[in-house]
Amino acid sequence: MSKYQRRSHLTKMVKKQRKISIVSMVLLAIFILLAGFLLFSIFRYNILAFRYLNVLLTIGIIFLAGLAFLLIFFKKAKIFTVVLLIVGIFTTTVSLFAVQQFVGLSNRLNATSNYSNYSMSIAVLEGSDIQNISQVDTVLAPTSTDSDNIQQLLDDIKATQNKNIQVEPSTSYLAAYQSLLNGETKAIVLNSVFESMIESEDVNYASKIKKIYTKSLTKTVEEASVTNNDVFNVYISGIDTYGDISSVSRSDVNIIMTVNRATKKVLLTTTPRDSYVPIADGGNNQSDKLTHAGIYGVDASIHTLENLYGIDINYYARLNFTSFLKLIDLLGGVDVYNDQAFTSLHGNYEFAVGNVHLNSDQALGFVRERYSLADGDRDRGRNQQKVIAAIIQKLTSAEALRNYNNIINGLGDSVQTNMPLDTMMNLVNTQLESGGRYTVTSQDLQGTGRMDLPSYAMPGSNLYMMEINQDSLNSVKTAIQDVMEGK
């Protein structure tokens, strides 16, 4: 090789080495940037805060960055440095993506936790000549039970349409609807929350009316409040609607989950939806079936149960059962013990006595059925407890990590909660630190069915109510206190 060729080859080698050095420096900068975001998120949201994993991760990242810097500075092992940084960048990117997904889930779960949506409308018969609000002078509405919402609607019509509308009182929205059908009035006010109650009396009601004016409203929900992170109560409200999870609606499932992290015990207390109790807030402490508390907002349900059991409920979680139960397939199904044979209306599934393995659709049939059960709605509540307990067991196990991405996406569509991310992470960290599973037990409030008790929300209707047994109430209250006190 000539002198010229050697010089040319040396020049090319120098340029190549310089390019590798530049690439290494760029990769190091990218790694430091990504690692910085990752560590910020981990410490900001208290992720991996057990067994010093967050500290060890930090040390590992600093060591890797320092090693790469020294190798670049002293121009050693250049190819190895590039490979090392590429692996570091890939690992950091995947980790950051997973962390951001978890944070995103929390944001979605909490996004609507401080308010609920509903609407107020003016409705007329489907075949009515009335086409818009300017043609309406008088409406029928239950001013004695929903005056604030009705007034908000009328004020909005006056402000936006420059129209004053007079209100004639009705005993309930159902009574107003019946008057509309009978030709006794031309227009009524409808609260969207009460429409399900009208539908329970007339499944075709929606096709018989038309809404000529609608105002969307929001109801503020109280913020979470907790003084002891080791012992707390969560109100689980189960709805089964196709609307937004934040919509105000009746609650078909009412479970208080009492958690004691020190003793690793969870107690699920079901209060049947038909329990005859004083309804707080919008219910003006008048007695009605518990499910009607939901029409005044989740706060009303919480306060009603707090008054009933003499406890503080610190958090709430609203579950849309139809979508929530889809998580079961992602968890590989759940196993529950069925104590009575029955066939479900949904899916026509036959459930034998004994251990039963459920997929999501089978679980939906299992938790919805009540008519073919010996104790009706109370047995349905017990079955709901069993499925929720089985899901909790699966979610707190290592198996859940296999499908965490899909589970996170599924939870975001089906759950609304006011439990903040740092509290969620404390629970996760404690579980991972201590290992083992929670012991989940359940109980339900007992009573006697009656058809002669008055309903505040639906006066004049003969509704099935459960008159609470006082001994059962005392027993339930004692069991909750025992778990809270660590007994």
Short mmCIF file of C-alpha atoms in Angstrom, two decimals:
data_model
loop_
_atom_site.label_atom_id
_atom_site.label_comp_id
_atom_site.label_asym_id
_atom_site.label_seq_id
_atom_site.Cartn_x
_atom_site.Cartn_y
_atom_site.Cartn_z
CA MET A 1 0.00 0.00 0.00
CA SER A 2 1.42 3.37 -1.03
CA LYS A 3 1.98 6.26 1.33
CA TYR A 4 -0.91 8.11 -0.27
CA GLN A 5 -3.25 5.13 0.14
CA ARG A 6 -2.27 4.72 3.78
CA ARG A 7 -2.98 8.40 4.42
CA SER A 8 -6.34 8.14 2.66
CA HIS A 9 -7.27 5.04 4.63
CA LEU A 10 -6.24 6.72 7.88
CA THR A 11 -8.35 9.76 7.03
CA LYS A 12 -11.38 7.58 6.38
CA MET A 13 -10.87 5.75 9.68
CA VAL A 14 -10.63 9.05 11.56
CA LYS A 15 -13.82 10.30 9.92
CA LYS A 16 -15.59 7.02 10.72
CA GLN A 17 -14.47 7.15 14.35
CA ARG A 18 -15.59 10.77 14.57
CA LYS A 19 -19.01 9.87 13.18
CA ILE A 20 -19.35 7.05 15.72
CA SER A 21 -18.41 9.47 18.50
CA ILE A 22 -21.02 11.98 17.32
CA VAL A 23 -23.66 9.24 17.11
CA SER A 24 -22.72 8.09 20.63
CA MET A 25 -23.05 11.63 22.02
CA VAL A 26 -26.44 12.07 20.36
CA LEU A 27 -27.63 8.71 21.71
CA LEU A 28 -26.37 9.65 25.18
CA ALA A 29 -28.28 12.93 25.06
CA ILE A 30 -31.46 11.11 24.01
CA PHE A 31 -30.98 8.51 26.75
CA ILE A 32 -30.46 11.18 29.44
CA LEU A 33 -33.56 13.06 28.26
CA LEU A 34 -35.79 9.97 28.27
CA ALA A 35 -34.36 8.71 31.56
CA GLY A 36 -34.99 12.11 33.11
CA PHE A 37 -38.66 12.01 32.11
CA LEU A 38 -38.92 8.43 33.37
CA LEU A 39 -37.40 9.18 36.79
CA PHE A 40 -39.49 12.34 37.14
CA SER A 41 -42.69 10.35 36.52
CA ILE A 42 -41.65 7.53 38.85
CA PHE A 43 -40.94 9.84 41.78
CA ARG A 44 -43.80 12.23 40.97
CA TYR A 45 -46.39 9.46 41.10
CA ASN A 46 -44.68 7.27 43.70
CA ILE A 47 -44.24 4.36 41.29
CA LEU A 48 -42.05 1.39 42.34
CA ALA A 49 -41.77 2.92 45.82
CA PHE A 50 -41.18 -0.41 47.53
CA ARG A 51 -38.03 -2.33 48.44
CA TYR A 52 -36.05 0.71 47.20
CA LEU A 53 -36.72 -0.26 43.58
CA ASN A 54 -37.11 3.38 42.54
CA VAL A 55 -33.75 4.23 44.16
CA LEU A 56 -32.04 1.20 42.60
CA LEU A 57 -33.46 2.13 39.21
CA THR A 58 -32.10 5.66 39.59
CA ILE A 59 -28.65 4.34 40.50
CA GLY A 60 -28.71 1.99 37.51
CA ILE A 61 -29.62 4.80 35.10
CA ILE A 62 -26.92 7.10 36.51
CA PHE A 63 -24.33 4.29 36.28
CA LEU A 64 -25.25 3.53 32.66
CA ALA A 65 -25.13 7.21 31.66
CA GLY A 66 -21.82 7.69 33.49
CA LEU A 67 -20.27 4.61 31.92
CA ALA A 68 -21.32 5.71 28.44
CA PHE A 69 -19.94 9.21 29.03
CA LEU A 70 -16.56 7.88 30.16
CA LEU A 71 -16.34 5.50 27.20
CA ILE A 72 -17.13 8.35 24.82
CA PHE A 73 -14.70 10.75 26.55
CA PHE A 74 -11.80 8.30 26.46
CA LYS A 75 -12.81 7.01 23.02
CA LYS A 76 -13.02 3.40 24.17
CA ALA A 77 -15.25 0.54 23.00
CA LYS A 78 -17.12 2.78 20.59
CA ILE A 79 -19.31 0.09 19.02
CA PHE A 80 -20.13 -1.34 22.45
CA THR A 81 -21.07 2.17 23.64
CA VAL A 82 -23.49 2.62 20.73
CA VAL A 83 -25.12 -0.76 21.34
CA LEU A 84 -25.32 -0.09 25.09
CA LEU A 85 -27.06 3.26 24.55
CA ILE A 86 -29.47 1.84 21.96
CA VAL A 87 -30.50 -0.89 24.44
CA GLY A 88 -30.81 1.76 27.19
CA ILE A 89 -32.94 4.02 25.00
CA PHE A 90 -35.21 1.13 23.99
CA THR A 91 -35.68 -0.03 27.61
CA THR A 92 -36.28 3.50 28.86
CA THR A 93 -38.79 4.23 26.08
CA VAL A 94 -40.80 1.09 26.84
CA SER A 95 -40.76 1.86 30.58
CA LEU A 96 -41.78 5.46 30.02
CA PHE A 97 -44.62 4.34 27.76
CA ALA A 98 -45.89 1.92 30.44
CA VAL A 99 -45.70 4.62 33.14
CA GLN A 100 -47.53 7.14 30.98
CA GLN A 101 -50.22 4.59 30.24
CA PHE A 102 -50.78 4.04 33.95
CA VAL A 103 -50.85 7.78 34.62
CA GLY A 104 -53.23 8.18 31.69
CA LEU A 105 -55.53 5.55 33.17
CA SER A 106 -55.67 7.44 36.46
CA ASN A 107 -56.44 10.67 34.63
CA ARG A 108 -59.28 8.99 32.75
CA LEU A 109 -60.70 7.43 35.90
CA ASN A 110 -60.51 10.76 37.74
CA ALA A 111 -61.40 13.02 34.81
CA THR A 112 -65.12 13.23 35.61
CA SER A 113 -64.99 12.26 39.28
CA ASN A 114 -65.95 15.70 40.55
CA TYR A 115 -69.11 16.09 38.50
CA SER A 116 -72.00 14.15 36.99
CA ASN A 117 -73.93 14.88 33.80
CA TYR A 118 -77.68 14.97 33.22
CA SER A 119 -80.17 16.99 31.20
CA MET A 120 -83.50 18.75 31.60
CA SER A 121 -85.98 18.85 28.70
CA ILE A 122 -89.37 20.11 27.59
CA ALA A 123 -91.27 17.23 25.97
CA VAL A 124 -94.52 16.94 24.04
CA LEU A 125 -96.34 14.03 22.39
CA GLU A 126 -94.67 12.64 19.27
CA GLY A 127 -97.65 13.66 17.09
CA SER A 128 -98.05 17.11 18.61
CA ASP A 129 -98.23 20.22 16.41
CA ILE A 130 -95.84 21.93 18.82
CA GLN A 131 -92.43 22.11 17.13
CA ASN A 132 -90.41 24.51 19.28
CA ILE A 133 -90.30 26.13 22.68
CA SER A 134 -91.88 29.39 21.46
CA GLN A 135 -95.20 27.55 21.14
CA VAL A 136 -95.24 26.48 24.80
CA ASP A 137 -96.74 28.64 27.55
CA THR A 138 -97.36 26.11 30.32
CA VAL A 139 -95.69 22.87 31.39
CA LEU A 140 -96.44 20.19 33.97
CA ALA A 141 -93.59 19.35 36.39
CA PRO A 142 -92.99 17.90 39.91
CA THR A 143 -91.91 21.15 41.56
CA SER A 144 -92.14 19.70 45.06
CA THR A 145 -89.40 17.10 44.48
CA ASP A 146 -87.13 18.60 41.78
CA SER A 147 -87.63 22.36 42.02
CA ASP A 148 -83.97 23.41 41.63
CA ASN A 149 -83.44 21.55 38.37
CA ILE A 150 -86.79 22.70 36.96
CA GLN A 151 -85.97 26.31 37.81
CA GLN A 152 -82.55 26.04 36.10
CA LEU A 153 -84.29 24.86 32.94
CA LEU A 154 -86.86 27.69 33.03
CA ASP A 155 -84.16 30.30 33.70
CA ASP A 156 -82.17 29.02 30.72
CA ILE A 157 -85.22 29.19 28.45
CA LYS A 158 -85.87 32.76 29.57
CA ALA A 159 -82.25 33.80 29.03
CA THR A 160 -81.70 32.11 25.66
CA GLN A 161 -85.21 32.14 24.13
CA ASN A 162 -86.69 35.21 25.87
CA LYS A 163 -89.63 33.04 26.84
CA ASN A 164 -91.46 32.91 30.18
CA ILE A 165 -93.09 29.54 30.87
CA GLN A 166 -95.55 28.86 33.66
CA VAL A 167 -95.38 25.64 35.65
CA GLU A 168 -98.29 23.60 36.89
CA PRO A 169 -97.34 21.17 39.71
CA SER A 170 -97.36 17.41 39.31
CA THR A 171 -96.68 14.76 41.95
CA SER A 172 -93.89 13.10 39.91
CA TYR A 173 -92.33 12.87 36.46
CA LEU A 174 -94.22 9.63 35.90
CA ALA A 175 -97.51 11.33 36.76
CA ALA A 176 -96.64 14.21 34.41
CA TYR A 177 -95.91 11.74 31.62
CA GLN A 178 -99.21 9.95 32.18
CA SER A 179 -101.05 13.29 32.06
CA LEU A 180 -99.34 14.02 28.74
CA LEU A 181 -100.51 10.68 27.32
CA ASN A 182 -104.07 11.30 28.59
CA GLY A 183 -104.25 14.69 26.87
CA GLU A 184 -104.48 16.56 30.19
CA THR A 185 -101.46 18.74 29.32
CA LYS A 186 -99.60 19.65 26.14
CA ALA A 187 -96.05 19.80 27.50
CA ILE A 188 -94.08 18.47 30.44
CA VAL A 189 -90.64 18.83 31.97
CA LEU A 190 -88.41 15.73 31.90
CA ASN A 191 -85.28 15.12 33.97
CA SER A 192 -83.11 12.57 32.12
CA VAL A 193 -82.29 10.83 35.40
CA PHE A 194 -85.96 9.99 35.97
CA GLU A 195 -86.55 8.64 32.49
CA SER A 196 -85.46 5.14 33.50
CA MET A 197 -88.22 5.18 36.10
CA ILE A 198 -90.77 6.08 33.43
CA GLU A 199 -89.33 3.37 31.19
CA SER A 200 -89.89 0.81 33.94
CA GLU A 201 -93.61 1.57 33.67
CA ASP A 202 -93.74 2.01 29.88
CA VAL A 203 -90.91 0.47 27.86
CA ASN A 204 -92.01 2.34 24.71
CA TYR A 205 -92.21 5.78 26.31
CA ALA A 206 -89.32 7.21 24.24
CA SER A 207 -91.21 6.63 20.97
CA LYS A 208 -94.31 8.39 22.30
CA ILE A 209 -92.70 11.75 23.03
CA LYS A 210 -90.39 14.28 21.40
CA LYS A 211 -88.11 16.72 23.17
CA ILE A 212 -88.31 20.24 21.80
CA TYR A 213 -85.80 21.83 24.15
CA THR A 214 -82.94 20.33 26.20
CA LYS A 215 -80.48 21.87 28.62
CA SER A 216 -77.41 19.89 29.71
CA LEU A 217 -76.48 20.29 33.38
CA THR A 218 -73.74 19.11 35.70
CA LYS A 219 -73.85 18.20 39.36
CA THR A 220 -70.75 18.75 41.51
CA VAL A 221 -69.46 15.73 43.43
CA GLU A 222 -67.59 16.10 46.70
CA GLU A 223 -63.84 15.51 46.69
CA ALA A 224 -62.35 12.42 48.31
CA SER A 225 -61.55 12.71 52.01
CA VAL A 226 -59.47 10.25 54.02
CA THR A 227 -57.60 10.54 57.32
CA ASN A 228 -56.20 6.99 57.54
CA ASN A 229 -54.60 5.49 54.45
CA ASP A 230 -54.55 2.03 56.04
CA VAL A 231 -58.30 1.81 56.71
CA PHE A 232 -60.93 3.23 54.39
CA ASN A 233 -64.34 2.61 52.82
CA VAL A 234 -65.09 2.67 49.10
CA TYR A 235 -68.63 2.93 47.76
CA ILE A 236 -69.01 0.76 44.66
CA SER A 237 -71.96 1.83 42.57
CA GLY A 238 -72.91 -0.51 39.75
CA ILE A 239 -74.84 0.90 36.83
CA ASP A 240 -75.81 -0.90 33.63
CA THR A 241 -76.34 1.82 31.05
CA TYR A 242 -75.05 2.55 27.58
CA GLY A 243 -74.48 6.21 28.36
CA ASP A 244 -71.36 7.98 29.58
CA ILE A 245 -69.98 6.68 32.89
CA SER A 246 -70.36 10.20 34.32
CA SER A 247 -74.12 10.30 33.67
CA VAL A 248 -76.38 10.55 36.71
CA SER A 249 -78.34 7.33 37.02
CA ARG A 250 -79.95 4.93 39.44
CA SER A 251 -77.56 2.50 41.05
CA ASP A 252 -78.48 -1.17 40.72
CA VAL A 253 -75.46 -2.33 42.74
CA ASN A 254 -74.59 -0.72 46.07
CA ILE A 255 -71.55 -2.21 47.77
CA ILE A 256 -69.34 -0.77 50.48
CA MET A 257 -65.81 -2.12 50.28
CA THR A 258 -64.13 -1.80 53.67
CA VAL A 259 -60.35 -2.14 53.34
CA ASN A 260 -57.83 -2.70 56.15
CA ARG A 261 -54.37 -2.73 54.62
CA ALA A 262 -52.67 -3.68 57.90
CA THR A 263 -54.66 -6.89 58.31
CA LYS A 264 -55.06 -7.39 54.52
CA LYS A 265 -58.81 -7.80 54.90
CA VAL A 266 -61.56 -6.62 52.58
CA LEU A 267 -65.23 -6.73 53.55
CA LEU A 268 -67.88 -6.30 50.86
CA THR A 269 -71.23 -5.13 52.24
CA THR A 270 -74.17 -5.21 49.85
CA THR A 271 -77.21 -3.06 50.51
CA PRO A 272 -80.04 -4.27 48.23
CA ARG A 273 -81.24 -1.69 45.74
CA ASP A 274 -84.80 -1.97 47.10
CA SER A 275 -83.82 -1.25 50.73
CA TYR A 276 -86.26 1.27 52.23
CA VAL A 277 -84.07 4.02 53.68
CA PRO A 278 -84.12 7.79 54.23
CA ILE A 279 -82.60 9.31 51.06
CA ALA A 280 -80.10 12.11 51.74
CA ASP A 281 -79.57 15.39 49.85
CA GLY A 282 -82.14 15.72 47.06
CA GLY A 283 -84.26 13.05 48.71
CA ASN A 284 -84.83 15.42 51.67
CA ASN A 285 -84.30 12.48 54.08
CA GLN A 286 -87.64 11.02 52.97
CA SER A 287 -87.82 7.23 52.83
CA ASP A 288 -87.57 5.54 49.47
CA LYS A 289 -85.81 2.60 47.84
CA LEU A 290 -82.02 2.98 47.87
CA THR A 291 -81.64 2.85 44.09
CA HIS A 292 -83.53 6.14 43.85
CA ALA A 293 -80.73 7.91 45.74
CA GLY A 294 -78.68 7.69 42.54
CA ILE A 295 -81.03 10.05 40.72
CA TYR A 296 -79.84 12.86 43.00
CA GLY A 297 -76.18 12.11 42.25
CA VAL A 298 -73.52 9.80 43.64
CA ASP A 299 -73.14 12.06 46.70
CA ALA A 300 -76.73 11.32 47.68
CA SER A 301 -76.07 7.57 47.57
CA ILE A 302 -72.88 7.99 49.61
CA HIS A 303 -74.52 10.17 52.26
CA THR A 304 -77.52 7.83 52.46
CA LEU A 305 -75.27 4.83 53.20
CA GLU A 306 -73.09 6.83 55.59
CA ASN A 307 -76.19 7.74 57.59
CA LEU A 308 -77.47 4.17 57.48
CA TYR A 309 -74.27 2.53 58.76
CA GLY A 310 -72.74 5.35 60.81
CA ILE A 311 -69.46 5.38 58.86
CA ASP A 312 -67.46 7.68 56.61
CA ILE A 313 -67.16 6.64 52.98
CA ASN A 314 -63.84 7.96 51.72
CA TYR A 315 -63.91 7.13 48.02
CA TYR A 316 -66.34 5.99 45.40
CA ALA A 317 -66.08 3.92 42.23
CA ARG A 318 -68.87 3.74 39.67
CA LEU A 319 -68.79 0.68 37.48
CA ASN A 320 -70.60 0.18 34.23
CA PHE A 321 -71.09 -3.56 34.67
CA THR A 322 -71.56 -4.34 31.00
CA SER A 323 -68.08 -3.08 30.09
CA PHE A 324 -66.40 -3.73 33.45
CA LEU A 325 -67.08 -7.45 33.25
CA LYS A 326 -65.23 -7.61 29.92
CA LEU A 327 -62.07 -7.46 32.02
CA ILE A 328 -62.79 -11.04 33.06
CA ASP A 329 -61.70 -12.34 29.66
CA LEU A 330 -58.43 -10.42 29.96
CA LEU A 331 -57.89 -12.04 33.36
CA GLY A 332 -58.46 -15.50 31.93
CA GLY A 333 -61.91 -15.85 33.49
CA VAL A 334 -62.84 -16.03 37.17
CA ASP A 335 -64.01 -18.83 39.44
CA VAL A 336 -66.90 -18.41 41.88
CA TYR A 337 -68.90 -20.77 44.05
CA ASN A 338 -72.56 -20.97 43.10
CA ASP A 339 -74.83 -22.16 45.92
CA GLN A 340 -78.04 -22.65 43.91
CA ALA A 341 -78.71 -23.91 40.40
CA PHE A 342 -80.38 -21.44 38.04
CA THR A 343 -80.67 -20.42 34.40
CA SER A 344 -79.95 -16.80 33.53
CA LEU A 345 -82.23 -14.69 31.38
CA HIS A 346 -79.18 -13.06 29.79
CA GLY A 347 -77.50 -15.67 27.60
CA ASN A 348 -79.72 -18.50 28.86
CA TYR A 349 -76.75 -19.90 30.77
CA GLU A 350 -77.24 -22.83 33.14
CA PHE A 351 -75.27 -22.48 36.37
CA ALA A 352 -74.95 -25.65 38.45
CA VAL A 353 -74.24 -25.78 42.17
CA GLY A 354 -70.51 -25.73 42.94
CA ASN A 355 -67.45 -24.00 41.54
CA VAL A 356 -68.23 -22.23 38.29
CA HIS A 357 -65.73 -20.77 35.82
CA LEU A 358 -67.07 -17.64 34.13
CA ASN A 359 -66.12 -15.71 31.04
CA SER A 360 -67.30 -12.12 30.66
CA ASP A 361 -70.69 -12.87 29.07
CA GLN A 362 -71.43 -15.68 31.52
CA ALA A 363 -70.51 -13.34 34.38
CA LEU A 364 -72.94 -10.74 33.05
CA GLY A 365 -75.73 -13.32 33.12
CA PHE A 366 -74.61 -14.42 36.59
CA VAL A 367 -74.74 -10.91 38.12
CA ARG A 368 -77.90 -9.74 36.35
CA GLU A 369 -80.21 -12.64 37.21
CA ARG A 370 -82.65 -12.28 40.10
CA TYR A 371 -86.00 -13.67 38.99
CA SER A 372 -84.93 -17.32 39.05
CA LEU A 373 -83.11 -17.01 42.40
CA ALA A 374 -84.73 -18.10 45.66
CA ASP A 375 -84.05 -14.79 47.43
CA GLY A 376 -84.44 -12.56 44.40
CA ASP A 377 -82.53 -9.30 44.49
CA ARG A 378 -80.63 -10.22 47.66
CA ASP A 379 -79.25 -13.35 45.98
CA ARG A 380 -78.33 -11.24 42.97
CA GLY A 381 -76.42 -8.93 45.29
CA ARG A 382 -74.53 -11.91 46.73
CA ASN A 383 -73.63 -13.09 43.24
CA GLN A 384 -72.37 -9.61 42.39
CA GLN A 385 -70.21 -9.74 45.50
CA LYS A 386 -68.74 -13.06 44.43
CA VAL A 387 -67.78 -11.81 40.98
CA ILE A 388 -66.30 -8.54 42.29
CA ALA A 389 -64.32 -10.46 44.92
CA ALA A 390 -63.01 -12.83 42.22
CA ILE A 391 -61.96 -9.88 40.03
CA ILE A 392 -60.19 -8.22 42.98
CA GLN A 393 -58.28 -11.43 43.66
CA LYS A 394 -57.20 -11.65 40.03
CA LEU A 395 -56.29 -7.96 39.72
CA THR A 396 -54.05 -8.13 42.82
CA SER A 397 -52.17 -11.16 41.53
CA ALA A 398 -49.06 -11.40 39.37
CA GLU A 399 -51.20 -12.91 36.59
CA ALA A 400 -52.73 -9.50 35.89
CA LEU A 401 -49.33 -8.17 34.73
CA ARG A 402 -49.50 -10.33 31.61
CA ASN A 403 -52.33 -8.25 30.18
CA TYR A 404 -51.80 -4.98 32.02
CA ASN A 405 -52.03 -2.87 28.84
CA ASN A 406 -55.46 -4.22 27.83
CA ILE A 407 -56.64 -4.18 31.45
CA ILE A 408 -55.70 -0.51 31.76
CA ASN A 409 -57.64 0.35 28.59
CA GLY A 410 -60.64 -1.68 29.76
CA LEU A 411 -60.75 -0.03 33.17
CA GLY A 412 -60.67 3.43 31.63
CA ASP A 413 -63.89 2.78 29.72
CA SER A 414 -65.85 1.23 32.55
CA VAL A 415 -64.82 2.82 35.84
CA GLN A 416 -65.11 6.30 37.34
CA THR A 417 -63.48 7.00 40.70
CA ASN A 418 -62.33 9.88 42.88
CA MET A 419 -59.43 7.88 44.36
CA PRO A 420 -56.28 9.85 43.44
CA LEU A 421 -53.30 8.28 41.70
CA ASP A 422 -50.96 8.54 44.70
CA THR A 423 -53.44 6.58 46.81
CA MET A 424 -53.75 3.93 44.09
CA MET A 425 -49.97 3.69 43.92
CA ASN A 426 -49.67 3.39 47.71
CA LEU A 427 -52.05 0.43 47.56
CA VAL A 428 -50.11 -1.17 44.71
CA ASN A 429 -46.74 -0.58 46.41
CA THR A 430 -47.97 -2.01 49.69
CA GLN A 431 -49.33 -5.07 47.92
CA LEU A 432 -46.08 -5.65 46.01
CA GLU A 433 -44.00 -5.00 49.14
CA SER A 434 -45.84 -7.40 51.43
CA GLY A 435 -46.95 -9.96 48.87
CA GLY A 436 -49.81 -12.33 49.53
CA ARG A 437 -53.45 -11.75 48.77
CA TYR A 438 -56.23 -9.99 50.59
CA THR A 439 -58.83 -12.03 52.41
CA VAL A 440 -62.16 -11.00 50.90
CA THR A 441 -65.39 -11.68 52.79
CA SER A 442 -68.91 -10.46 52.17
CA GLN A 443 -72.23 -9.78 53.85
CA ASP A 444 -75.58 -8.33 52.88
CA LEU A 445 -78.33 -6.43 54.62
CA GLN A 446 -81.50 -8.43 55.27
CA GLY A 447 -85.13 -7.38 55.39
CA THR A 448 -88.73 -8.14 54.43
CA GLY A 449 -90.30 -7.31 51.07
CA ARG A 450 -93.36 -5.06 51.01
CA MET A 451 -95.51 -3.37 48.37
CA ASP A 452 -97.32 -0.81 50.54
CA LEU A 453 -94.53 1.61 51.45
CA PRO A 454 -94.68 5.11 49.88
CA SER A 455 -91.98 6.26 47.46
CA TYR A 456 -90.81 9.89 47.65
CA ALA A 457 -89.58 9.89 44.04
CA MET A 458 -92.60 8.02 42.65
CA PRO A 459 -95.59 8.84 44.85
CA GLY A 460 -98.69 6.83 44.09
CA SER A 461 -96.72 3.90 42.65
CA ASN A 462 -96.88 0.45 44.25
CA LEU A 463 -93.19 -0.43 44.28
CA TYR A 464 -91.41 -3.38 45.82
CA MET A 465 -89.45 -2.23 48.89
CA MET A 466 -87.34 -4.09 51.43
CA GLU A 467 -88.10 -3.09 54.99
CA ILE A 468 -84.77 -3.44 56.83
CA ASN A 469 -84.44 -5.91 59.66
CA GLN A 470 -82.94 -4.04 62.64
CA ASP A 471 -80.98 -7.05 63.91
CA SER A 472 -79.44 -7.48 60.47
CA LEU A 473 -78.56 -3.79 60.34
CA ASN A 474 -76.84 -3.98 63.73
CA SER A 475 -74.92 -7.09 62.66
CA VAL A 476 -73.74 -5.46 59.42
CA LYS A 477 -72.60 -2.32 61.26
CA THR A 478 -70.64 -4.41 63.77
CA ALA A 479 -68.90 -6.40 61.03
CA ILE A 480 -67.80 -3.21 59.27
CA GLN A 481 -66.42 -1.75 62.52
CA ASP A 482 -64.58 -5.00 63.30
CA VAL A 483 -62.69 -4.88 60.00
CA MET A 484 -61.93 -1.16 60.42
CA GLU A 485 -60.59 -1.78 63.93
CA GLY A 486 -58.50 -4.74 62.82
CA LYS A 487 -60.41 -7.38 64.74
#
